[in-house]
CSV table of C-alpha atoms in Angstrom, one decimal:
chain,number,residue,atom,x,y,z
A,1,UNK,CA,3.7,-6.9,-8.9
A,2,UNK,CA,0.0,-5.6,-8.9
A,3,UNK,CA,-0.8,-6.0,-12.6
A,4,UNK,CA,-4.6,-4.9,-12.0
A,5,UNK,CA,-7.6,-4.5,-9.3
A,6,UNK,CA,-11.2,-4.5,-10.4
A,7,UNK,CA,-13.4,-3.3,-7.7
A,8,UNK,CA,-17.2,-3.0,-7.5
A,9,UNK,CA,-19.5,-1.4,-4.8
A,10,UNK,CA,-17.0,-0.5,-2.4
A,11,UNK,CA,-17.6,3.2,-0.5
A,12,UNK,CA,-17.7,5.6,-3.7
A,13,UNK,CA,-16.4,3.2,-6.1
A,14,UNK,CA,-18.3,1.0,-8.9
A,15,UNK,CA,-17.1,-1.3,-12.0
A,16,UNK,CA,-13.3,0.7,-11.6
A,17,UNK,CA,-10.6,-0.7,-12.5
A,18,UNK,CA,-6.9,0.1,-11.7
A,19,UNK,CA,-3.9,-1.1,-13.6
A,20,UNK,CA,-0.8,0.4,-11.8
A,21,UNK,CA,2.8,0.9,-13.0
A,22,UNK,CA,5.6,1.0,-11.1
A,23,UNK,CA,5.4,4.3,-9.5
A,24,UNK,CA,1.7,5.7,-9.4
A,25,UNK,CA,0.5,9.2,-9.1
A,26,UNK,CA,-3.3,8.6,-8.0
A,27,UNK,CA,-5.0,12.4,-8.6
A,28,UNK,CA,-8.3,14.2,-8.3
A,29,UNK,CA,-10.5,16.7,-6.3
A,30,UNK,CA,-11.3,16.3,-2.8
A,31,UNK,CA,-13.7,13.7,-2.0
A,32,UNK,CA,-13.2,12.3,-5.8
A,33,UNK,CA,-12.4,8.9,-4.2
A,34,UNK,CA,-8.5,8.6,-4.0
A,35,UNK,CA,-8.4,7.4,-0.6
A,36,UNK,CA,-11.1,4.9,-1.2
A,37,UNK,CA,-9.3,3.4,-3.8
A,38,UNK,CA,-6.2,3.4,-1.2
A,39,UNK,CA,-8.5,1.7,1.1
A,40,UNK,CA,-9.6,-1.2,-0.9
A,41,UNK,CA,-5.7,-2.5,-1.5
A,42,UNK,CA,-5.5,-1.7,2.3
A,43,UNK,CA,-9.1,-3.6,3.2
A,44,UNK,CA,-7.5,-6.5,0.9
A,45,UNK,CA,-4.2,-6.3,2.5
A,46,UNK,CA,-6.1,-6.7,6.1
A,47,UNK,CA,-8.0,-9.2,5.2
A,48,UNK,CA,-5.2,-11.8,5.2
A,49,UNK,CA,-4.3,-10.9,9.1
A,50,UNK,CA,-8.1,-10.2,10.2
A,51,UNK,CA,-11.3,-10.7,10.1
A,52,UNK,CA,-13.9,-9.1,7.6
A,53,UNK,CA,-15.3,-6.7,10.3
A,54,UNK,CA,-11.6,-6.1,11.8
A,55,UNK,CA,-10.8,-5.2,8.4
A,56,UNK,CA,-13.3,-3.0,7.5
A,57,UNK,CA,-13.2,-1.3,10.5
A,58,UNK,CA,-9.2,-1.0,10.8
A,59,UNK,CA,-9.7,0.8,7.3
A,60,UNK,CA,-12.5,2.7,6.8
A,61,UNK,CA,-13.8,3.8,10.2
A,62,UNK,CA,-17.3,1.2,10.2
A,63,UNK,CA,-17.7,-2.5,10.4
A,64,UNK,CA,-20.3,-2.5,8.2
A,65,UNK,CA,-21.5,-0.6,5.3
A,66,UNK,CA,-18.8,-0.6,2.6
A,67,UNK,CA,-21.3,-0.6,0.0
A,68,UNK,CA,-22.4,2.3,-2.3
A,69,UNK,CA,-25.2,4.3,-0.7
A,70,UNK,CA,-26.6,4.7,-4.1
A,71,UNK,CA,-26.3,1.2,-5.8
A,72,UNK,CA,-27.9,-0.5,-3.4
A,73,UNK,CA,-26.4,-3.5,-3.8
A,74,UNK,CA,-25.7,-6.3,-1.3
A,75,UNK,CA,-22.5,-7.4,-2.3
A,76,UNK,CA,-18.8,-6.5,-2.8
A,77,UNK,CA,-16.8,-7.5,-5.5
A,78,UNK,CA,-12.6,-8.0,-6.2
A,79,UNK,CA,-10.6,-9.2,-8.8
A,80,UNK,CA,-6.7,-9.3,-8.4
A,81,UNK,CA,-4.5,-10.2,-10.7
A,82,UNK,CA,-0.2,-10.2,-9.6
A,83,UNK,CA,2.7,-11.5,-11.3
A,84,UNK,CA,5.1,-13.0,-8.3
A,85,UNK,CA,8.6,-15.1,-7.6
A,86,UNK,CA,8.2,-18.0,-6.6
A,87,UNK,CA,11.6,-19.9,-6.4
A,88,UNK,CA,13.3,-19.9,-9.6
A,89,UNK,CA,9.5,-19.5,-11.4
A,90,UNK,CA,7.2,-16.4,-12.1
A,91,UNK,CA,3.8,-17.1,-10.9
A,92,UNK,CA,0.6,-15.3,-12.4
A,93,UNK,CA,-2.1,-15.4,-9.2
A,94,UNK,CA,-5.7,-14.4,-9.8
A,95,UNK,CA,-7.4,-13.8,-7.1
A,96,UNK,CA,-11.5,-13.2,-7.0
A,97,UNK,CA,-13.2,-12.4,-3.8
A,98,UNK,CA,-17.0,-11.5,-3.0
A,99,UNK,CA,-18.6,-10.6,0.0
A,100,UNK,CA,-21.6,-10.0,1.0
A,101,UNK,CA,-22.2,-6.7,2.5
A,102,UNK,CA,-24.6,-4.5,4.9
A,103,UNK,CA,-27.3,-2.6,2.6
A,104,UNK,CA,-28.4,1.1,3.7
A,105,UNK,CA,-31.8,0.1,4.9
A,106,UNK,CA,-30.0,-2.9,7.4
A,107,UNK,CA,-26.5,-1.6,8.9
A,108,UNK,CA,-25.8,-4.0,11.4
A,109,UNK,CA,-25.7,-6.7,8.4
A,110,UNK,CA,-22.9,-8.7,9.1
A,111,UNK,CA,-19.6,-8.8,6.6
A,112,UNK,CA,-19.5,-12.5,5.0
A,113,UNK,CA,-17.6,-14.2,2.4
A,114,UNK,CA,-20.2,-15.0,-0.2
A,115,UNK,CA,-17.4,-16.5,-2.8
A,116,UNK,CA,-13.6,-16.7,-2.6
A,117,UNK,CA,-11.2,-18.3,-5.3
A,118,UNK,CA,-7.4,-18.3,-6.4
A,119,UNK,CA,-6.2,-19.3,-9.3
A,120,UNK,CA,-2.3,-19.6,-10.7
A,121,UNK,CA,-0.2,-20.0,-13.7
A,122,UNK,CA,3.4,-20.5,-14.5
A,123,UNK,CA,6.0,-23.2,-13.0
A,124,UNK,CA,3.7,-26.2,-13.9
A,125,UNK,CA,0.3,-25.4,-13.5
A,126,UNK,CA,-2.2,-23.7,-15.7
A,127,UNK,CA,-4.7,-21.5,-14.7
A,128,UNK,CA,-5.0,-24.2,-11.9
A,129,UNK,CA,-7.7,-23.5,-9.2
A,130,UNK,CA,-5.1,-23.3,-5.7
A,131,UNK,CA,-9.0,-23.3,-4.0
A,132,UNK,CA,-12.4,-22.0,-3.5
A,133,UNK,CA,-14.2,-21.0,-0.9
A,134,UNK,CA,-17.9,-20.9,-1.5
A,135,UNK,CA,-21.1,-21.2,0.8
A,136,UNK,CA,-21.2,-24.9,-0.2
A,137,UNK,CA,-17.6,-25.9,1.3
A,138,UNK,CA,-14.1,-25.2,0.7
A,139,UNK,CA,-11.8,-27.0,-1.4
A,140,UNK,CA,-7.7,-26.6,-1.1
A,141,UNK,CA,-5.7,-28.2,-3.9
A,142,UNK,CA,-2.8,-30.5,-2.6
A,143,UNK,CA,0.5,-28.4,-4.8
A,144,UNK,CA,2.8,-31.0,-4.7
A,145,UNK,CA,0.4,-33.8,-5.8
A,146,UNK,CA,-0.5,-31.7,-8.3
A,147,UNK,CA,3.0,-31.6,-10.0
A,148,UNK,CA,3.2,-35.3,-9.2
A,149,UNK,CA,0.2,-36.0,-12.2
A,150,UNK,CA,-2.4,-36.0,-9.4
A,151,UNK,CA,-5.3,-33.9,-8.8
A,152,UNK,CA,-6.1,-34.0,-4.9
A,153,UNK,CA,-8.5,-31.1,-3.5
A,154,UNK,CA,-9.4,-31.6,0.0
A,155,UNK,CA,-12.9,-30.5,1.1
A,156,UNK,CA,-13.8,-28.9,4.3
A,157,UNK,CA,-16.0,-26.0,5.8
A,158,UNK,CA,-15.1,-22.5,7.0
A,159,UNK,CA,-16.8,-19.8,8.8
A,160,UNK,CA,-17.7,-17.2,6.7
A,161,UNK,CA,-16.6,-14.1,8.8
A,162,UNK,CA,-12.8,-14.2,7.1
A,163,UNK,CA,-11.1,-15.0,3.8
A,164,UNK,CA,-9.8,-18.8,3.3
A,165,UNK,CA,-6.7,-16.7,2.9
A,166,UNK,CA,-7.0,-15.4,6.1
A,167,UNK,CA,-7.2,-19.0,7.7
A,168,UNK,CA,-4.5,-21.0,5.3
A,169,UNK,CA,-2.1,-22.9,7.6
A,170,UNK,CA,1.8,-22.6,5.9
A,171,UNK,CA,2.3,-25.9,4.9
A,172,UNK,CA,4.5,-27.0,2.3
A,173,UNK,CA,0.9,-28.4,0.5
A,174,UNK,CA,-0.4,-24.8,0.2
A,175,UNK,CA,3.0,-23.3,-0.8
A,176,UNK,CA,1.9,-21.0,-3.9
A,177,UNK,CA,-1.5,-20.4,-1.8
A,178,UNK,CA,1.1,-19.3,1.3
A,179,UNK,CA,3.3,-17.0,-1.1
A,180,UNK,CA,0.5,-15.2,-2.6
A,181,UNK,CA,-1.3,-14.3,0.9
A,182,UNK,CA,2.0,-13.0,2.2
A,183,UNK,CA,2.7,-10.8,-0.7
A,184,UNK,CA,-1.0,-9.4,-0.1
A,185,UNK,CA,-0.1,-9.5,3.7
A,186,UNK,CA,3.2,-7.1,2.9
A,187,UNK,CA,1.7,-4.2,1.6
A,188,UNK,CA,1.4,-1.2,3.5
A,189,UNK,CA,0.0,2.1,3.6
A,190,UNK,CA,1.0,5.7,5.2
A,191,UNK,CA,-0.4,8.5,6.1
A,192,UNK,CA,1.7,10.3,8.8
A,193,UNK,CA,0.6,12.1,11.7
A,194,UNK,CA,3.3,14.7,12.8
A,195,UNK,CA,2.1,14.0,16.6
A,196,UNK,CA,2.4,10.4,16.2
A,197,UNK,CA,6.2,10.7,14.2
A,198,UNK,CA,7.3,12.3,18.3
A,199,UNK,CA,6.0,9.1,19.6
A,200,UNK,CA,8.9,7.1,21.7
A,201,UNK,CA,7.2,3.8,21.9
A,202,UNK,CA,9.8,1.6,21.3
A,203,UNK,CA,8.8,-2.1,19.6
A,204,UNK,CA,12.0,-4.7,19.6
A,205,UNK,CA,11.9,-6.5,16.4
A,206,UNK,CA,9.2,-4.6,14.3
A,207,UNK,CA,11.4,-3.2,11.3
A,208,UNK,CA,8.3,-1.8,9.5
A,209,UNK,CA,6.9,1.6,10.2
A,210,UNK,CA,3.6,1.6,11.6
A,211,UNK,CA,0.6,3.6,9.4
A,212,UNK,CA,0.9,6.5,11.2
A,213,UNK,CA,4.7,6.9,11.5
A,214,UNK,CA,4.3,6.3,15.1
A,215,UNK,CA,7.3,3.8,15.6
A,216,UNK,CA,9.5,6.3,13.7
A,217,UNK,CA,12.1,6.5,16.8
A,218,UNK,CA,12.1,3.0,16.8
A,219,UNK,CA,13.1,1.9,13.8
A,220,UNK,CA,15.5,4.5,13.1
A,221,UNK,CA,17.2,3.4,16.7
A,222,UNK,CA,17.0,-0.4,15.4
A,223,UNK,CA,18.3,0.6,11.9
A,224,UNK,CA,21.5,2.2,14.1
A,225,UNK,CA,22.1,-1.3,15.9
A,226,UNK,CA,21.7,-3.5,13.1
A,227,UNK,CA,22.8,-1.5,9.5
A,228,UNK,CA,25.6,1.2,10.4
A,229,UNK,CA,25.8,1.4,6.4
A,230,UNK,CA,22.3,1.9,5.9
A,231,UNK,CA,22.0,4.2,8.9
A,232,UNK,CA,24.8,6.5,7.7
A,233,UNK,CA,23.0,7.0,4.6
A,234,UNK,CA,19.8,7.6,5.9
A,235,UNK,CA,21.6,10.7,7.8
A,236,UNK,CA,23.0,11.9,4.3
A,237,UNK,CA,19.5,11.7,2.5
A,238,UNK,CA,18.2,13.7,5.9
A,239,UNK,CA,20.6,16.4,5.4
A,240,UNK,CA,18.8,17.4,1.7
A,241,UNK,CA,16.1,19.2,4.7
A,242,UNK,CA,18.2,19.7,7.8
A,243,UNK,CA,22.2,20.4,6.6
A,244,UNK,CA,22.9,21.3,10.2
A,245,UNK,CA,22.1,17.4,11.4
A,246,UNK,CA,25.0,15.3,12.0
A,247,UNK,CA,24.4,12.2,13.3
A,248,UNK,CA,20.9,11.0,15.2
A,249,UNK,CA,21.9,9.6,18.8
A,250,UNK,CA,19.0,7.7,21.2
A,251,UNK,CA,18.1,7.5,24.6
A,252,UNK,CA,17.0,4.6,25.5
A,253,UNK,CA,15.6,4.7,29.6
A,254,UNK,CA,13.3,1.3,29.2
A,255,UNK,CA,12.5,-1.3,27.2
A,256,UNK,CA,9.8,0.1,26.0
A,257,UNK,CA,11.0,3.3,25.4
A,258,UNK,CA,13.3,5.2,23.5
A,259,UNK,CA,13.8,9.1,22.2
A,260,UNK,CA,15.4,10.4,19.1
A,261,UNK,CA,17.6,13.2,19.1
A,262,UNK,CA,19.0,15.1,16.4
A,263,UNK,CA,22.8,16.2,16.8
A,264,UNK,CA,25.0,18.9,14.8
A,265,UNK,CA,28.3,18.7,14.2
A,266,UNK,CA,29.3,20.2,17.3
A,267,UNK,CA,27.1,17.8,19.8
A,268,UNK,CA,23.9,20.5,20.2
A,269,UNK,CA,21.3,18.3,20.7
A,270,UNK,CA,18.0,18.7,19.3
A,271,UNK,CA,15.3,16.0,20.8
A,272,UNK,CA,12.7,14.7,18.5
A,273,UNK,CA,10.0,16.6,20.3
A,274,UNK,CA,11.5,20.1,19.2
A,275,UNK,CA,12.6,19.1,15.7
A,276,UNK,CA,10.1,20.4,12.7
A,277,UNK,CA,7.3,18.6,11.1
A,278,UNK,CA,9.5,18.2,7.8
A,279,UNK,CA,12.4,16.7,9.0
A,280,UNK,CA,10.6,14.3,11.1
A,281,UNK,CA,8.2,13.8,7.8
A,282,UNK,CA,11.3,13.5,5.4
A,283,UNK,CA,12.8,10.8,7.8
A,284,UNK,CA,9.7,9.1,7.7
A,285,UNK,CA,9.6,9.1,4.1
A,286,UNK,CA,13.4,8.6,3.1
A,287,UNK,CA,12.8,5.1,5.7
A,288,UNK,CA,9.9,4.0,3.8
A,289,UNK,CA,11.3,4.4,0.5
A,290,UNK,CA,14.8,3.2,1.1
A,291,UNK,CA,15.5,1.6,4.4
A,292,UNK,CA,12.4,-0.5,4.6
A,293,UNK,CA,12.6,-2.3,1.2
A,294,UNK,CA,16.0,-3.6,2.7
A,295,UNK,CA,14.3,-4.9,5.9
A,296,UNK,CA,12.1,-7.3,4.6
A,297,UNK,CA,9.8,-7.1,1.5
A,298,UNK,CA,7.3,-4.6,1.3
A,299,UNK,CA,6.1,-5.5,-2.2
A,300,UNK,CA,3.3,-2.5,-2.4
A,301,UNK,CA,3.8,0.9,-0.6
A,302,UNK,CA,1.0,3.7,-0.6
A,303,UNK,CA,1.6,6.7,0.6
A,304,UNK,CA,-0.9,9.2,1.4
A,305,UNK,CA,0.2,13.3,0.3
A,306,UNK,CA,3.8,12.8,0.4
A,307,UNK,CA,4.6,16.7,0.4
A,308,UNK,CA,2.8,18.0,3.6
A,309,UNK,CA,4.9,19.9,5.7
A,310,UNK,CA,7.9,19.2,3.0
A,311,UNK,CA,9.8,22.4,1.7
A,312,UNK,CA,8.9,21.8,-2.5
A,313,UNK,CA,12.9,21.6,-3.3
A,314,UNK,CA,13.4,18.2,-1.4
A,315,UNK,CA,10.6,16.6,-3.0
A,316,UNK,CA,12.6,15.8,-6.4
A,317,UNK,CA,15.5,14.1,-4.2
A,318,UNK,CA,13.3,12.4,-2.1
A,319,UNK,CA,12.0,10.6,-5.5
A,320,UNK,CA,15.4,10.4,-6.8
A,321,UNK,CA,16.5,8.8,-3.7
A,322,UNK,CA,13.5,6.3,-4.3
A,323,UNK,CA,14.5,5.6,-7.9
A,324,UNK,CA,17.9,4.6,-6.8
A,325,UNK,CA,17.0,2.4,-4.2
A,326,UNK,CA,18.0,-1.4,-5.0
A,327,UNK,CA,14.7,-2.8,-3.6
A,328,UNK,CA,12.1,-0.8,-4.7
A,329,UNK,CA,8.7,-1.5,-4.1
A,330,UNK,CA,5.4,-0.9,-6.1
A,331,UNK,CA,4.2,3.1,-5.0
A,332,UNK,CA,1.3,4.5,-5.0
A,333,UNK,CA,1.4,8.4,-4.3
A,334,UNK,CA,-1.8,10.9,-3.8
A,335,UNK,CA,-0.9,14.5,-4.5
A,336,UNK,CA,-2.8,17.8,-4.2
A,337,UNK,CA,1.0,19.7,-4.8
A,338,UNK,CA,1.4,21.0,-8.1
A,339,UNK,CA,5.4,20.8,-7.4
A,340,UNK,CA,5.1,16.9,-6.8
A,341,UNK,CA,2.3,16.7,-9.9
A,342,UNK,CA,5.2,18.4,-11.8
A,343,UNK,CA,7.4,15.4,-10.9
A,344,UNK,CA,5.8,12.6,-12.8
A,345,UNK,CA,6.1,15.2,-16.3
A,346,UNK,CA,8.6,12.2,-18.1
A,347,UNK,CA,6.1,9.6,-16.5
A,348,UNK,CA,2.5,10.2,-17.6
A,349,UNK,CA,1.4,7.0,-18.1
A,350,UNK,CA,1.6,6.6,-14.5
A,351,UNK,CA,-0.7,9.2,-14.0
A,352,UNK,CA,-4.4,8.4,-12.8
A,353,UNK,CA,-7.2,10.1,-11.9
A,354,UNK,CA,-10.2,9.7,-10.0
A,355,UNK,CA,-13.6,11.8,-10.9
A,356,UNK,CA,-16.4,12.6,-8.8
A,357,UNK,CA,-20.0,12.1,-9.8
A,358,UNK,CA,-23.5,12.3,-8.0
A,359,UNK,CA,-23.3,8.7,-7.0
A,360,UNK,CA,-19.7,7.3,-8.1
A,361,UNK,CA,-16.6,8.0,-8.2
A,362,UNK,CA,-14.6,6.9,-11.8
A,363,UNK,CA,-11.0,6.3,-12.4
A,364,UNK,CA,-9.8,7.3,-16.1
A,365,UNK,CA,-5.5,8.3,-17.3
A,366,UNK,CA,-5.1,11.7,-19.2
A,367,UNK,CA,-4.6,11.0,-22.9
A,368,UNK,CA,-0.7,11.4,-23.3
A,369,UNK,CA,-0.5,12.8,-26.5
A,370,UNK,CA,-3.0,16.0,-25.5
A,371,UNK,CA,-1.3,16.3,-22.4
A,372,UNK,CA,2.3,16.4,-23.9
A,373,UNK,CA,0.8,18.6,-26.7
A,374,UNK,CA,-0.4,21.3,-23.6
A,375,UNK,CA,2.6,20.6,-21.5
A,376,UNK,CA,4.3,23.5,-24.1
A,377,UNK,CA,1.4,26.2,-22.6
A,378,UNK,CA,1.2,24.6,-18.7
A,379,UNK,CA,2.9,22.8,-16.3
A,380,UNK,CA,1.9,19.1,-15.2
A,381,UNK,CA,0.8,20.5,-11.9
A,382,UNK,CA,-1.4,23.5,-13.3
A,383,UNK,CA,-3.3,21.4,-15.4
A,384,UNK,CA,-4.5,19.5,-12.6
A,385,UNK,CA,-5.0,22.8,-10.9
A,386,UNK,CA,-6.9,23.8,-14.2
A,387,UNK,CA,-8.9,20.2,-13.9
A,388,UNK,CA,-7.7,19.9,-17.6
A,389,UNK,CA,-6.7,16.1,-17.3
C-alpha cells in the first residue's frame, strides 16, 4: 500500500505531499492540478518499464520540461514510502528518486537520473540501503548475504537515461529490490475514451485493460473463456444500467479481432458499436474494480472522472460493488459530480483537495469536524460546488 508521495517541481506541483487511504476522492477546480498529481504516480509507475523520456512523454504529452515554469528549478524530486508482502513478512520500502530536468530557458535538456536510492525495513533488515544509484556509480546490495551476517554491495555504472529500477535484472540476489519495482510496475491508471471502449483489437493474454479502455472487447471475451463465475457476475453488475442485457456473446473472425455484442433475453442482438456510452463505461469500470484485481495484482488503480456518461443512480452500486470485491486495490478517484462527491459523505478523511495558485498548485484535506458541522446545511457535493472545502 502507498503510505505517502512527496513530490517537488513536477508540472504545477511544489513541496506537496500526498498520504492516500484506501479509497481516495482527489478534488478541485479545473486546472487546480488533479491530473498532475495522477501523472506523477503514473510517470513513477512508467519509469520501471521505460525510459525517462518514454515516460515523460507516455504521460504528460512532452519529453522534456516537467518542471515548474515558475520555480525554475533544474531538478525533480520523489519520495515514496509503501508498506508491502513479501513472503510471510511486511516490508516498509522507501524509495527516493531525483532527476535532473529541462529548465524553461533550455527545452531540449535531456531527462537524467541525478540520484536514485531504496531503502527497506521489516523481515531482517533495517532501514537497509537495497541500492543507490548516483552519478558516481551504482551500488546493489547482495539480499541473501545480507541475512547471512554479510554486507556485500556490488559496484557498477549505469546510464543515466532510466531508473536502476528500470534496469534491475530478477534474480533471487535483488529479491526485495524485484518485489518493490513490480508493485510500482502494477499500478495503472484510466481515463476512458468512449471511441476507444468500441475498439475490437483483440490482444491474447493481456488480462489488464489498457488506459484508454481500448482492449475492453478483449478482456471481457477472455474473462468468458477463462472465469464463467466471474463472467456471470460481471453481467449481473451490468444489468444495474442495461436490465434488458442478458448475456454478452463475441465474434471472433481473426486472431486479432473480436466484437462484443450485447444480447437480451430473447437473442436481439445489440453490437458493441450501437450500445451507449454508459454501459460500455460501466463495463469498463465494473472490470476494473472487480474483475481485474482477480487477474493479477493491480496494487494501485486511478481512475480519472468515474461518472461521465454514467446515469447518477448507478454510481453508488458501482462503489458498493467495489467495496465488496475480495481483492481490492488502492483507488484513486477525481470527481467534478456532486452525486459521486456525495458518496465519500461517511468517508471524509479520504477526501483531498488540490488548489490553484499563480504559480503552484497545493494539496490540503477539509477539516472534518467543520465539514461534518456544515454537512447539516449542504450536501458533500455542494460544498465543493460552493468551494467551501
Amino acid at each position: 500500500m502507498l503510505e505517502e508521495l512527496r513530490v517537488d517541481n513536477f508540472k504545477s506541483l511544489i513541496n506537496v505531499t500526498f498520504r492516500p487511504q484506501d479509497r481516495n476522492l482527489l478534488l478541485g477546480v479545473n486546472n487546480a492540478g488533479k491530473t498532475t498529481l495522477c501523472h506523477v504516480l503514473r510517470f513513477l509507475s512508467s519509469t520501471t518499464r521505460r525510459p525517462l523520456e518514454g515516460a515523460a512523454e507516455g504521460t504528460t504529452g512532452t519529453r522534456f520540461a516537467i518542471g515548474n515554469r515558475y520555480l525554475k528549478k533544474t531538478t525533480t524530486d520523489f519520495v515514496l514510502k509503501a508498506t508491502l508482502p513479501f513472503h510471510e513478512d511486511t516490508l516498509v520500502f522507501d524509495y527516493e528518486l531525483t532527476i535532473s530536468v529541462a529548465s524553461p530557458d533550455s527545452p531540449a535538456a535531456a531527462l537524467e537520473v541525478d540520484s536514485e536510492r531504496l531503502r527497506v525495513s521489516g523481515g531482517g533488515f533495517d532501514n537497509v540501503l537495497l541500492f543507490e544509484n548516483t552519478r558516481d556509480g551504482v551500488r546493489l546490495l547482495h539480499e541473501g548475504r545480507h541475512l547471512r551476517g554479510e554486507t556485500a554491495y556490488a559496484e557498477t555504472s549505469a546510464p543515466r537515461d532510466a531508473t536502476m529500477l528500470n534496469r534491475l535484472y530478477d534474480l533471487e540476489a535483488n529479491a526485495r529490490m524485484n518485489c518493490f519495482k513490480t508493485y510500482l510496475a502494477q499500478w495503472t491508471y484510466y481515463d476512458f475514451s468512449t471511441l476507444a471502449l468500441r475498439k475490437a483489437d483483440h490482444y491474447p493474454g493481456h488480462r489488464v485493460l489498457m488506459t484508454d479502455g481500448s482492449n475492453l472487447s478483449s478482456v471481457v471475451f477472455q474473462l468468458k473463456t477463462a472465469n464463467e463465475r466471474g463472467y456471470r457476475e460481471l453481467v449481473r453488475c451490468l444489468q444495474e444500467v442495461d436490465p434488458t442485457i442478458d448475456l454478452i456473446n463475441f465474434q471472433v473472425p481473426s486472431a486479432n479481432r473480436v466484437f462484443m455484442v450485447f444480447e437480451d433475453t430473447e437473442g436481439n442482438s445489440l453490437p458493441v458499436a450501437n450500445a451507449s456510452n454508459g454501459t460500455l463505461r460501466f463495463l469498463a469500470l465494473l472490470y476494473v474494480l472487480l474483475v481485474q484485481p482477480e487477474t493479477g495484482p493491480c496494487p494501485l488503480t486511478i481512475i480519472e472522472e468515474p461518472e461521465n456518461c454514467l446515469y447518477v443512480g448507478v454510481l453508488k452500486p458501482l462503489l458498493d460493488a467495489a467495496e465488496q470485491s475480495s481483492t481490492r486495490s488502492q483507488v484513486i478517484f477525481t470527481s467534478h459530480s456532486p452525486y459521486f462527491i456525495d458518496l465519500f459523505e461517511n468517508d471524509l478523511n479520504s477526501i483531498f483537495v488540490m488548489k490553484r495558485g499563480e504559480s503552484h498548485s497545493s494539496l490540503t484535506q477539509p477539516d472534518i469536524s467543520v465539514v461534518k458541522d456544515r454537512l447539516e446545511k449542504f450536501p458533500l457535493g455542494e460544498m465543493h460546488f460552493r468551494e467551501m472545502l
